[in-house]
């Protein structure tokens, strides 16, 4: 059985739940094809331990695709992230009390990595299921961006496609819609080798 690794985050910033994990864990074990299944795992919300944990999961599970998810408080739609940038600039401390300001995710790494997922096809499919979705041009500068960057860095040059999805909090999106939207996004990523050409940009 081949594995598509889907991660969510533990709660942070005084929240008691994180919808990214609440949704991802409901997709654990879902079959995407006869020999492909989703394995969901939770990451800590800390700059030091989250990427370590992710790399350990990749080494242990040898996934054929990796999609990390996290909460973007205040965003109303499922955000398929386009780009991870090589900067940490934390507005709040992480769950271990660490607050890096203007440090590199990977010293001497490239300025940015693009998602290798078919982001436009994913947005189109989620919208087609009646669930709000958009391409996002920034994953922020906190733990999610850092994990996204490390994910792309560790898988660069391999044929394992990977990327990041930010999810809304409740009540902006019901958990059941989020679970359905993520299921469609992951299945579309798996089933779409070449992205579609669709408008997904922003003027500013
Ligand atoms: N969201 C935060 C970190 C963990 C999460 O779920 C972020 O967007 O960086």
JSON list of C-alpha atoms and ligand atoms in Angstrom, two decimals:
[
{"chain": "A", "resi": 1, "resn": "UNK", "atom": "CA", "xyz": [0.00, 0.00, 0.00]},
{"chain": "A", "resi": 2, "resn": "UNK", "atom": "CA", "xyz": [1.37, 3.45, -0.95]},
{"chain": "A", "resi": 3, "resn": "UNK", "atom": "CA", "xyz": [0.94, 6.41, 1.38]},
{"chain": "A", "resi": 4, "resn": "UNK", "atom": "CA", "xyz": [-0.19, 9.98, 0.85]},
{"chain": "A", "resi": 5, "resn": "UNK", "atom": "CA", "xyz": [0.89, 11.75, 4.02]},
{"chain": "A", "resi": 6, "resn": "UNK", "atom": "CA", "xyz": [-1.56, 14.40, 5.23]},
{"chain": "A", "resi": 7, "resn": "UNK", "atom": "CA", "xyz": [-0.53, 16.44, 8.25]},
{"chain": "A", "resi": 8, "resn": "UNK", "atom": "CA", "xyz": [-2.43, 18.86, 10.52]},
{"chain": "A", "resi": 9, "resn": "UNK", "atom": "CA", "xyz": [-1.20, 20.95, 13.44]},
{"chain": "A", "resi": 10, "resn": "UNK", "atom": "CA", "xyz": [-1.83, 20.88, 17.15]},
{"chain": "A", "resi": 11, "resn": "UNK", "atom": "CA", "xyz": [-3.64, 23.95, 18.59]},
{"chain": "A", "resi": 12, "resn": "UNK", "atom": "CA", "xyz": [-1.67, 27.16, 19.11]},
{"chain": "A", "resi": 13, "resn": "UNK", "atom": "CA", "xyz": [-2.13, 30.73, 20.37]},
{"chain": "A", "resi": 14, "resn": "UNK", "atom": "CA", "xyz": [-4.48, 29.70, 23.21]},
{"chain": "A", "resi": 15, "resn": "UNK", "atom": "CA", "xyz": [-6.90, 27.82, 20.95]},
{"chain": "A", "resi": 16, "resn": "UNK", "atom": "CA", "xyz": [-8.11, 24.47, 22.29]},
{"chain": "A", "resi": 17, "resn": "UNK", "atom": "CA", "xyz": [-8.51, 22.84, 18.87]},
{"chain": "A", "resi": 18, "resn": "UNK", "atom": "CA", "xyz": [-6.91, 23.25, 15.47]},
{"chain": "A", "resi": 19, "resn": "UNK", "atom": "CA", "xyz": [-9.32, 22.52, 12.60]},
{"chain": "A", "resi": 20, "resn": "UNK", "atom": "CA", "xyz": [-6.44, 21.43, 10.36]},
{"chain": "A", "resi": 21, "resn": "UNK", "atom": "CA", "xyz": [-5.89, 18.39, 12.56]},
{"chain": "A", "resi": 22, "resn": "UNK", "atom": "CA", "xyz": [-9.60, 17.92, 13.34]},
{"chain": "A", "resi": 23, "resn": "UNK", "atom": "CA", "xyz": [-10.20, 17.58, 9.59]},
{"chain": "A", "resi": 24, "resn": "UNK", "atom": "CA", "xyz": [-7.03, 15.72, 8.59]},
{"chain": "A", "resi": 25, "resn": "UNK", "atom": "CA", "xyz": [-7.53, 13.00, 11.21]},
{"chain": "A", "resi": 26, "resn": "UNK", "atom": "CA", "xyz": [-10.97, 12.24, 9.77]},
{"chain": "A", "resi": 27, "resn": "UNK", "atom": "CA", "xyz": [-9.30, 11.39, 6.46]},
{"chain": "A", "resi": 28, "resn": "UNK", "atom": "CA", "xyz": [-6.82, 8.93, 7.98]},
{"chain": "A", "resi": 29, "resn": "UNK", "atom": "CA", "xyz": [-7.17, 5.62, 6.13]},
{"chain": "A", "resi": 30, "resn": "UNK", "atom": "CA", "xyz": [-9.19, 6.99, 3.19]},
{"chain": "A", "resi": 31, "resn": "UNK", "atom": "CA", "xyz": [-8.32, 5.11, -0.03]},
{"chain": "A", "resi": 32, "resn": "UNK", "atom": "CA", "xyz": [-7.45, 7.26, -3.04]},
{"chain": "A", "resi": 33, "resn": "UNK", "atom": "CA", "xyz": [-6.91, 4.25, -5.30]},
{"chain": "A", "resi": 34, "resn": "UNK", "atom": "CA", "xyz": [-6.71, 0.50, -4.82]},
{"chain": "A", "resi": 35, "resn": "UNK", "atom": "CA", "xyz": [-3.16, 0.71, -3.49]},
{"chain": "A", "resi": 36, "resn": "UNK", "atom": "CA", "xyz": [-2.98, 4.31, -2.23]},
{"chain": "A", "resi": 37, "resn": "UNK", "atom": "CA", "xyz": [-4.23, 5.55, 1.09]},
{"chain": "A", "resi": 38, "resn": "UNK", "atom": "CA", "xyz": [-4.12, 8.70, 3.19]},
{"chain": "A", "resi": 39, "resn": "UNK", "atom": "CA", "xyz": [-2.14, 8.52, 6.41]},
{"chain": "A", "resi": 40, "resn": "UNK", "atom": "CA", "xyz": [-2.86, 11.50, 8.70]},
{"chain": "A", "resi": 41, "resn": "UNK", "atom": "CA", "xyz": [-0.41, 12.68, 11.35]},
{"chain": "A", "resi": 42, "resn": "UNK", "atom": "CA", "xyz": [-0.30, 15.66, 13.72]},
{"chain": "A", "resi": 43, "resn": "UNK", "atom": "CA", "xyz": [2.63, 18.08, 13.90]},
{"chain": "A", "resi": 44, "resn": "UNK", "atom": "CA", "xyz": [3.62, 20.17, 16.93]},
{"chain": "A", "resi": 45, "resn": "UNK", "atom": "CA", "xyz": [3.30, 23.93, 16.49]},
{"chain": "A", "resi": 46, "resn": "UNK", "atom": "CA", "xyz": [6.92, 24.77, 17.22]},
{"chain": "A", "resi": 47, "resn": "UNK", "atom": "CA", "xyz": [9.72, 25.96, 14.96]},
{"chain": "A", "resi": 48, "resn": "UNK", "atom": "CA", "xyz": [12.26, 23.43, 16.26]},
{"chain": "A", "resi": 49, "resn": "UNK", "atom": "CA", "xyz": [10.17, 20.27, 16.52]},
{"chain": "A", "resi": 50, "resn": "UNK", "atom": "CA", "xyz": [7.65, 20.56, 13.64]},
{"chain": "A", "resi": 51, "resn": "UNK", "atom": "CA", "xyz": [10.13, 20.13, 10.76]},
{"chain": "A", "resi": 52, "resn": "UNK", "atom": "CA", "xyz": [12.01, 17.40, 12.67]},
{"chain": "A", "resi": 53, "resn": "UNK", "atom": "CA", "xyz": [8.76, 15.54, 13.13]},
{"chain": "A", "resi": 54, "resn": "UNK", "atom": "CA", "xyz": [7.82, 15.99, 9.46]},
{"chain": "A", "resi": 55, "resn": "UNK", "atom": "CA", "xyz": [11.18, 14.73, 8.20]},
{"chain": "A", "resi": 56, "resn": "UNK", "atom": "CA", "xyz": [10.94, 11.74, 10.55]},
{"chain": "A", "resi": 57, "resn": "UNK", "atom": "CA", "xyz": [7.48, 10.91, 9.19]},
{"chain": "A", "resi": 58, "resn": "UNK", "atom": "CA", "xyz": [8.75, 11.14, 5.59]},
{"chain": "A", "resi": 59, "resn": "UNK", "atom": "CA", "xyz": [11.66, 8.81, 6.40]},
{"chain": "A", "resi": 60, "resn": "UNK", "atom": "CA", "xyz": [9.41, 6.37, 8.23]},
{"chain": "A", "resi": 61, "resn": "UNK", "atom": "CA", "xyz": [6.38, 6.32, 5.90]},
{"chain": "A", "resi": 62, "resn": "UNK", "atom": "CA", "xyz": [8.14, 6.91, 2.54]},
{"chain": "A", "resi": 63, "resn": "UNK", "atom": "CA", "xyz": [5.04, 8.71, 1.18]},
{"chain": "A", "resi": 64, "resn": "UNK", "atom": "CA", "xyz": [4.35, 9.10, -2.55]},
{"chain": "A", "resi": 65, "resn": "UNK", "atom": "CA", "xyz": [2.81, 12.55, -1.93]},
{"chain": "A", "resi": 66, "resn": "UNK", "atom": "CA", "xyz": [2.81, 14.89, 1.07]},
{"chain": "A", "resi": 67, "resn": "UNK", "atom": "CA", "xyz": [0.21, 17.56, 1.85]},
{"chain": "A", "resi": 68, "resn": "UNK", "atom": "CA", "xyz": [0.61, 19.58, 5.02]},
{"chain": "A", "resi": 69, "resn": "UNK", "atom": "CA", "xyz": [-2.26, 21.65, 6.40]},
{"chain": "A", "resi": 70, "resn": "UNK", "atom": "CA", "xyz": [-2.59, 24.33, 9.03]},
{"chain": "A", "resi": 71, "resn": "UNK", "atom": "CA", "xyz": [-5.03, 26.92, 10.31]},
{"chain": "A", "resi": 72, "resn": "UNK", "atom": "CA", "xyz": [-5.09, 30.44, 8.86]},
{"chain": "A", "resi": 73, "resn": "UNK", "atom": "CA", "xyz": [-7.21, 32.31, 11.41]},
{"chain": "A", "resi": 74, "resn": "UNK", "atom": "CA", "xyz": [-9.73, 34.61, 9.75]},
{"chain": "A", "resi": 75, "resn": "UNK", "atom": "CA", "xyz": [-9.46, 33.19, 6.23]},
{"chain": "A", "resi": 76, "resn": "UNK", "atom": "CA", "xyz": [-12.86, 32.14, 4.92]},
{"chain": "A", "resi": 77, "resn": "UNK", "atom": "CA", "xyz": [-11.81, 29.66, 2.26]},
{"chain": "A", "resi": 78, "resn": "UNK", "atom": "CA", "xyz": [-9.59, 26.63, 1.83]},
{"chain": "A", "resi": 79, "resn": "UNK", "atom": "CA", "xyz": [-6.33, 28.22, 0.70]},
{"chain": "A", "resi": 80, "resn": "UNK", "atom": "CA", "xyz": [-4.14, 26.18, -1.61]},
{"chain": "A", "resi": 81, "resn": "UNK", "atom": "CA", "xyz": [-0.72, 27.70, -1.05]},
{"chain": "A", "resi": 82, "resn": "UNK", "atom": "CA", "xyz": [1.47, 28.52, -4.04]},
{"chain": "A", "resi": 83, "resn": "UNK", "atom": "CA", "xyz": [4.81, 29.43, -2.45]},
{"chain": "A", "resi": 84, "resn": "UNK", "atom": "CA", "xyz": [6.95, 28.88, 0.67]},
{"chain": "A", "resi": 85, "resn": "UNK", "atom": "CA", "xyz": [9.51, 31.57, 1.51]},
{"chain": "A", "resi": 86, "resn": "UNK", "atom": "CA", "xyz": [12.86, 31.28, 3.29]},
{"chain": "A", "resi": 87, "resn": "UNK", "atom": "CA", "xyz": [12.02, 33.50, 6.24]},
{"chain": "A", "resi": 88, "resn": "UNK", "atom": "CA", "xyz": [10.76, 33.10, 9.80]},
{"chain": "A", "resi": 89, "resn": "UNK", "atom": "CA", "xyz": [9.16, 36.20, 11.28]},
{"chain": "A", "resi": 90, "resn": "UNK", "atom": "CA", "xyz": [6.87, 35.17, 14.13]},
{"chain": "A", "resi": 91, "resn": "UNK", "atom": "CA", "xyz": [4.22, 37.64, 15.33]},
{"chain": "A", "resi": 92, "resn": "UNK", "atom": "CA", "xyz": [3.60, 35.45, 18.39]},
{"chain": "A", "resi": 93, "resn": "UNK", "atom": "CA", "xyz": [5.72, 32.86, 20.21]},
{"chain": "A", "resi": 94, "resn": "UNK", "atom": "CA", "xyz": [5.27, 29.23, 19.15]},
{"chain": "A", "resi": 95, "resn": "UNK", "atom": "CA", "xyz": [4.09, 26.53, 21.57]},
{"chain": "A", "resi": 96, "resn": "UNK", "atom": "CA", "xyz": [7.61, 26.26, 23.02]},
{"chain": "A", "resi": 97, "resn": "UNK", "atom": "CA", "xyz": [7.86, 30.02, 23.57]},
{"chain": "A", "resi": 98, "resn": "UNK", "atom": "CA", "xyz": [10.23, 30.60, 20.65]},
{"chain": "A", "resi": 99, "resn": "UNK", "atom": "CA", "xyz": [9.70, 33.69, 18.48]},
{"chain": "A", "resi": 100, "resn": "UNK", "atom": "CA", "xyz": [12.24, 33.96, 15.65]},
{"chain": "A", "resi": 101, "resn": "UNK", "atom": "CA", "xyz": [12.39, 37.29, 13.86]},
{"chain": "A", "resi": 102, "resn": "UNK", "atom": "CA", "xyz": [13.86, 37.54, 10.36]},
{"chain": "A", "resi": 103, "resn": "UNK", "atom": "CA", "xyz": [15.78, 34.28, 10.43]},
{"chain": "A", "resi": 104, "resn": "UNK", "atom": "CA", "xyz": [16.20, 31.90, 7.50]},
{"chain": "A", "resi": 105, "resn": "UNK", "atom": "CA", "xyz": [14.28, 28.63, 7.43]},
{"chain": "A", "resi": 106, "resn": "UNK", "atom": "CA", "xyz": [17.32, 27.08, 5.74]},
{"chain": "A", "resi": 107, "resn": "UNK", "atom": "CA", "xyz": [20.54, 29.12, 5.81]},
{"chain": "A", "resi": 108, "resn": "UNK", "atom": "CA", "xyz": [21.75, 29.60, 2.21]},
{"chain": "A", "resi": 109, "resn": "UNK", "atom": "CA", "xyz": [18.60, 27.91, 0.87]},
{"chain": "A", "resi": 110, "resn": "UNK", "atom": "CA", "xyz": [16.76, 29.37, -2.11]},
{"chain": "A", "resi": 111, "resn": "UNK", "atom": "CA", "xyz": [14.52, 32.39, -1.44]},
{"chain": "A", "resi": 112, "resn": "UNK", "atom": "CA", "xyz": [11.41, 30.34, -2.12]},
{"chain": "A", "resi": 113, "resn": "UNK", "atom": "CA", "xyz": [9.96, 27.05, -3.28]},
{"chain": "A", "resi": 114, "resn": "UNK", "atom": "CA", "xyz": [6.77, 26.60, -5.27]},
{"chain": "A", "resi": 115, "resn": "UNK", "atom": "CA", "xyz": [4.21, 23.95, -4.42]},
{"chain": "A", "resi": 116, "resn": "UNK", "atom": "CA", "xyz": [4.57, 20.94, -6.69]},
{"chain": "A", "resi": 117, "resn": "UNK", "atom": "CA", "xyz": [0.87, 20.16, -6.36]},
{"chain": "A", "resi": 118, "resn": "UNK", "atom": "CA", "xyz": [-1.65, 21.01, -9.12]},
{"chain": "A", "resi": 119, "resn": "UNK", "atom": "CA", "xyz": [-2.92, 24.03, -7.17]},
{"chain": "A", "resi": 120, "resn": "UNK", "atom": "CA", "xyz": [-5.34, 25.41, -9.78]},
{"chain": "A", "resi": 121, "resn": "UNK", "atom": "CA", "xyz": [-6.94, 22.03, -10.38]},
{"chain": "A", "resi": 122, "resn": "UNK", "atom": "CA", "xyz": [-7.34, 21.60, -6.63]},
{"chain": "A", "resi": 123, "resn": "UNK", "atom": "CA", "xyz": [-9.07, 24.98, -6.24]},
{"chain": "A", "resi": 124, "resn": "UNK", "atom": "CA", "xyz": [-11.34, 24.22, -9.18]},
{"chain": "A", "resi": 125, "resn": "UNK", "atom": "CA", "xyz": [-12.34, 20.82, -7.81]},
{"chain": "A", "resi": 126, "resn": "UNK", "atom": "CA", "xyz": [-13.02, 22.08, -4.27]},
{"chain": "A", "resi": 127, "resn": "UNK", "atom": "CA", "xyz": [-15.15, 24.94, -5.64]},
{"chain": "A", "resi": 128, "resn": "UNK", "atom": "CA", "xyz": [-16.90, 22.44, -7.87]},
{"chain": "A", "resi": 129, "resn": "UNK", "atom": "CA", "xyz": [-17.92, 20.58, -4.72]},
{"chain": "A", "resi": 130, "resn": "UNK", "atom": "CA", "xyz": [-19.56, 23.82, -3.51]},
{"chain": "A", "resi": 131, "resn": "UNK", "atom": "CA", "xyz": [-16.86, 24.64, -0.96]},
{"chain": "A", "resi": 132, "resn": "UNK", "atom": "CA", "xyz": [-15.00, 27.98, -0.86]},
{"chain": "A", "resi": 133, "resn": "UNK", "atom": "CA", "xyz": [-11.39, 27.71, -2.06]},
{"chain": "A", "resi": 134, "resn": "UNK", "atom": "CA", "xyz": [-8.69, 29.93, -3.55]},
{"chain": "A", "resi": 135, "resn": "UNK", "atom": "CA", "xyz": [-5.03, 29.98, -4.50]},
{"chain": "A", "resi": 136, "resn": "UNK", "atom": "CA", "xyz": [-3.08, 31.78, -1.78]},
{"chain": "A", "resi": 137, "resn": "UNK", "atom": "CA", "xyz": [0.11, 33.64, -2.62]},
{"chain": "A", "resi": 138, "resn": "UNK", "atom": "CA", "xyz": [1.51, 33.57, 0.92]},
{"chain": "A", "resi": 139, "resn": "UNK", "atom": "CA", "xyz": [1.59, 30.97, 3.67]},
{"chain": "A", "resi": 140, "resn": "UNK", "atom": "CA", "xyz": [2.70, 33.66, 6.15]},
{"chain": "A", "resi": 141, "resn": "UNK", "atom": "CA", "xyz": [5.98, 33.72, 8.06]},
{"chain": "A", "resi": 142, "resn": "UNK", "atom": "CA", "xyz": [5.14, 31.51, 11.05]},
{"chain": "A", "resi": 143, "resn": "UNK", "atom": "CA", "xyz": [5.40, 27.75, 11.68]},
{"chain": "A", "resi": 144, "resn": "UNK", "atom": "CA", "xyz": [3.23, 26.75, 8.68]},
{"chain": "A", "resi": 145, "resn": "UNK", "atom": "CA", "xyz": [5.41, 28.55, 6.15]},
{"chain": "A", "resi": 146, "resn": "UNK", "atom": "CA", "xyz": [8.48, 27.07, 7.81]},
{"chain": "A", "resi": 147, "resn": "UNK", "atom": "CA", "xyz": [7.10, 23.53, 7.59]},
{"chain": "A", "resi": 148, "resn": "UNK", "atom": "CA", "xyz": [6.02, 24.12, 3.98]},
{"chain": "A", "resi": 149, "resn": "UNK", "atom": "CA", "xyz": [9.51, 25.39, 3.08]},
{"chain": "A", "resi": 150, "resn": "UNK", "atom": "CA", "xyz": [11.26, 22.47, 4.81]},
{"chain": "A", "resi": 151, "resn": "UNK", "atom": "CA", "xyz": [8.88, 20.04, 3.10]},
{"chain": "A", "resi": 152, "resn": "UNK", "atom": "CA", "xyz": [9.68, 21.42, -0.35]},
{"chain": "A", "resi": 153, "resn": "UNK", "atom": "CA", "xyz": [13.40, 21.57, 0.51]},
{"chain": "A", "resi": 154, "resn": "UNK", "atom": "CA", "xyz": [13.62, 17.94, 1.63]},
{"chain": "A", "resi": 155, "resn": "UNK", "atom": "CA", "xyz": [11.67, 16.67, -1.39]},
{"chain": "A", "resi": 156, "resn": "UNK", "atom": "CA", "xyz": [13.27, 18.94, -4.01]},
{"chain": "A", "resi": 157, "resn": "UNK", "atom": "CA", "xyz": [14.58, 16.89, -6.93]},
{"chain": "A", "resi": 158, "resn": "UNK", "atom": "CA", "xyz": [12.49, 13.82, -6.04]},
{"chain": "A", "resi": 159, "resn": "UNK", "atom": "CA", "xyz": [9.31, 12.73, -7.79]},
{"chain": "A", "resi": 160, "resn": "UNK", "atom": "CA", "xyz": [7.29, 13.06, -4.55]},
{"chain": "A", "resi": 161, "resn": "UNK", "atom": "CA", "xyz": [4.95, 16.02, -5.03]},
{"chain": "A", "resi": 162, "resn": "UNK", "atom": "CA", "xyz": [4.12, 18.15, -2.02]},
{"chain": "A", "resi": 163, "resn": "UNK", "atom": "CA", "xyz": [2.48, 21.32, -0.86]},
{"chain": "A", "resi": 164, "resn": "UNK", "atom": "CA", "xyz": [0.49, 23.12, 1.79]},
{"chain": "A", "resi": 165, "resn": "UNK", "atom": "CA", "xyz": [-3.15, 23.97, 2.44]},
{"chain": "A", "resi": 166, "resn": "UNK", "atom": "CA", "xyz": [-4.34, 26.57, 4.95]},
{"chain": "A", "resi": 167, "resn": "UNK", "atom": "CA", "xyz": [-7.82, 26.02, 6.34]},
{"chain": "A", "resi": 168, "resn": "UNK", "atom": "CA", "xyz": [-10.40, 28.39, 7.87]},
{"chain": "A", "resi": 169, "resn": "UNK", "atom": "CA", "xyz": [-11.47, 28.30, 11.49]},
{"chain": "A", "resi": 170, "resn": "UNK", "atom": "CA", "xyz": [-14.99, 27.71, 12.72]},
{"chain": "A", "resi": 171, "resn": "UNK", "atom": "CA", "xyz": [-17.51, 29.26, 12.31]},
{"chain": "A", "resi": 172, "resn": "UNK", "atom": "CA", "xyz": [-16.14, 30.53, 8.99]},
{"chain": "A", "resi": 173, "resn": "UNK", "atom": "CA", "xyz": [-16.33, 26.99, 7.63]},
{"chain": "A", "resi": 174, "resn": "UNK", "atom": "CA", "xyz": [-18.13, 24.02, 9.20]},
{"chain": "A", "resi": 175, "resn": "UNK", "atom": "CA", "xyz": [-15.87, 21.08, 10.02]},
{"chain": "A", "resi": 176, "resn": "UNK", "atom": "CA", "xyz": [-17.90, 18.77, 7.74]},
{"chain": "A", "resi": 177, "resn": "UNK", "atom": "CA", "xyz": [-17.31, 21.11, 4.75]},
{"chain": "A", "resi": 178, "resn": "UNK", "atom": "CA", "xyz": [-13.65, 21.35, 5.62]},
{"chain": "A", "resi": 179, "resn": "UNK", "atom": "CA", "xyz": [-13.32, 17.56, 5.72]},
{"chain": "A", "resi": 180, "resn": "UNK", "atom": "CA", "xyz": [-15.15, 17.25, 2.38]},
{"chain": "A", "resi": 181, "resn": "UNK", "atom": "CA", "xyz": [-13.06, 20.04, 0.84]},
{"chain": "A", "resi": 182, "resn": "UNK", "atom": "CA", "xyz": [-9.79, 18.51, 1.99]},
{"chain": "A", "resi": 183, "resn": "UNK", "atom": "CA", "xyz": [-10.83, 15.09, 0.70]},
{"chain": "A", "resi": 184, "resn": "UNK", "atom": "CA", "xyz": [-11.54, 16.58, -2.74]},
{"chain": "A", "resi": 185, "resn": "UNK", "atom": "CA", "xyz": [-8.30, 18.59, -2.70]},
{"chain": "A", "resi": 186, "resn": "UNK", "atom": "CA", "xyz": [-6.16, 15.58, -1.80]},
{"chain": "A", "resi": 187, "resn": "UNK", "atom": "CA", "xyz": [-7.89, 13.27, -4.30]},
{"chain": "A", "resi": 188, "resn": "UNK", "atom": "CA", "xyz": [-7.49, 15.89, -7.04]},
{"chain": "A", "resi": 189, "resn": "UNK", "atom": "CA", "xyz": [-3.82, 16.33, -6.22]},
{"chain": "A", "resi": 190, "resn": "UNK", "atom": "CA", "xyz": [-3.30, 12.60, -6.49]},
{"chain": "A", "resi": 191, "resn": "UNK", "atom": "CA", "xyz": [-5.28, 12.24, -9.74]},
{"chain": "A", "resi": 192, "resn": "UNK", "atom": "CA", "xyz": [-3.92, 15.31, -11.59]},
{"chain": "A", "resi": 193, "resn": "UNK", "atom": "CA", "xyz": [-0.38, 14.90, -12.93]},
{"chain": "A", "resi": 194, "resn": "UNK", "atom": "CA", "xyz": [-0.39, 18.20, -14.83]},
{"chain": "A", "resi": 195, "resn": "UNK", "atom": "CA", "xyz": [-2.08, 21.32, -13.49]},
{"chain": "A", "resi": 196, "resn": "UNK", "atom": "CA", "xyz": [-4.84, 23.12, -15.40]},
{"chain": "A", "resi": 197, "resn": "UNK", "atom": "CA", "xyz": [-4.49, 26.70, -16.61]},
{"chain": "A", "resi": 198, "resn": "UNK", "atom": "CA", "xyz": [-7.04, 28.78, -14.70]},
{"chain": "A", "resi": 199, "resn": "UNK", "atom": "CA", "xyz": [-7.09, 32.30, -13.31]},
{"chain": "A", "resi": 200, "resn": "UNK", "atom": "CA", "xyz": [-5.95, 32.21, -9.68]},
{"chain": "A", "resi": 201, "resn": "UNK", "atom": "CA", "xyz": [-3.87, 35.33, -9.26]},
{"chain": "A", "resi": 202, "resn": "UNK", "atom": "CA", "xyz": [-4.42, 38.60, -7.50]},
{"chain": "A", "resi": 203, "resn": "UNK", "atom": "CA", "xyz": [-3.78, 42.18, -8.63]},
{"chain": "A", "resi": 204, "resn": "UNK", "atom": "CA", "xyz": [-2.24, 43.11, -5.27]},
{"chain": "B", "resi": 1, "resn": "LIG", "atom": "N1", "xyz": [-1.25, 27.62, 11.70]},
{"chain": "B", "resi": 1, "resn": "LIG", "atom": "C1", "xyz": [-0.05, 28.39, 11.98]},
{"chain": "B", "resi": 1, "resn": "LIG", "atom": "C2", "xyz": [0.88, 27.39, 12.62]},
{"chain": "B", "resi": 1, "resn": "LIG", "atom": "C3", "xyz": [0.06, 26.21, 12.96]},
{"chain": "B", "resi": 1, "resn": "LIG", "atom": "C4", "xyz": [-1.21, 26.40, 12.29]},
{"chain": "B", "resi": 1, "resn": "LIG", "atom": "O1", "xyz": [-2.13, 25.59, 12.26]},
{"chain": "B", "resi": 1, "resn": "LIG", "atom": "C5", "xyz": [0.52, 29.07, 10.75]},
{"chain": "B", "resi": 1, "resn": "LIG", "atom": "O2", "xyz": [-0.25, 29.41, 9.83]},
{"chain": "B", "resi": 1, "resn": "LIG", "atom": "O3", "xyz": [1.72, 29.30, 10.69]}
]
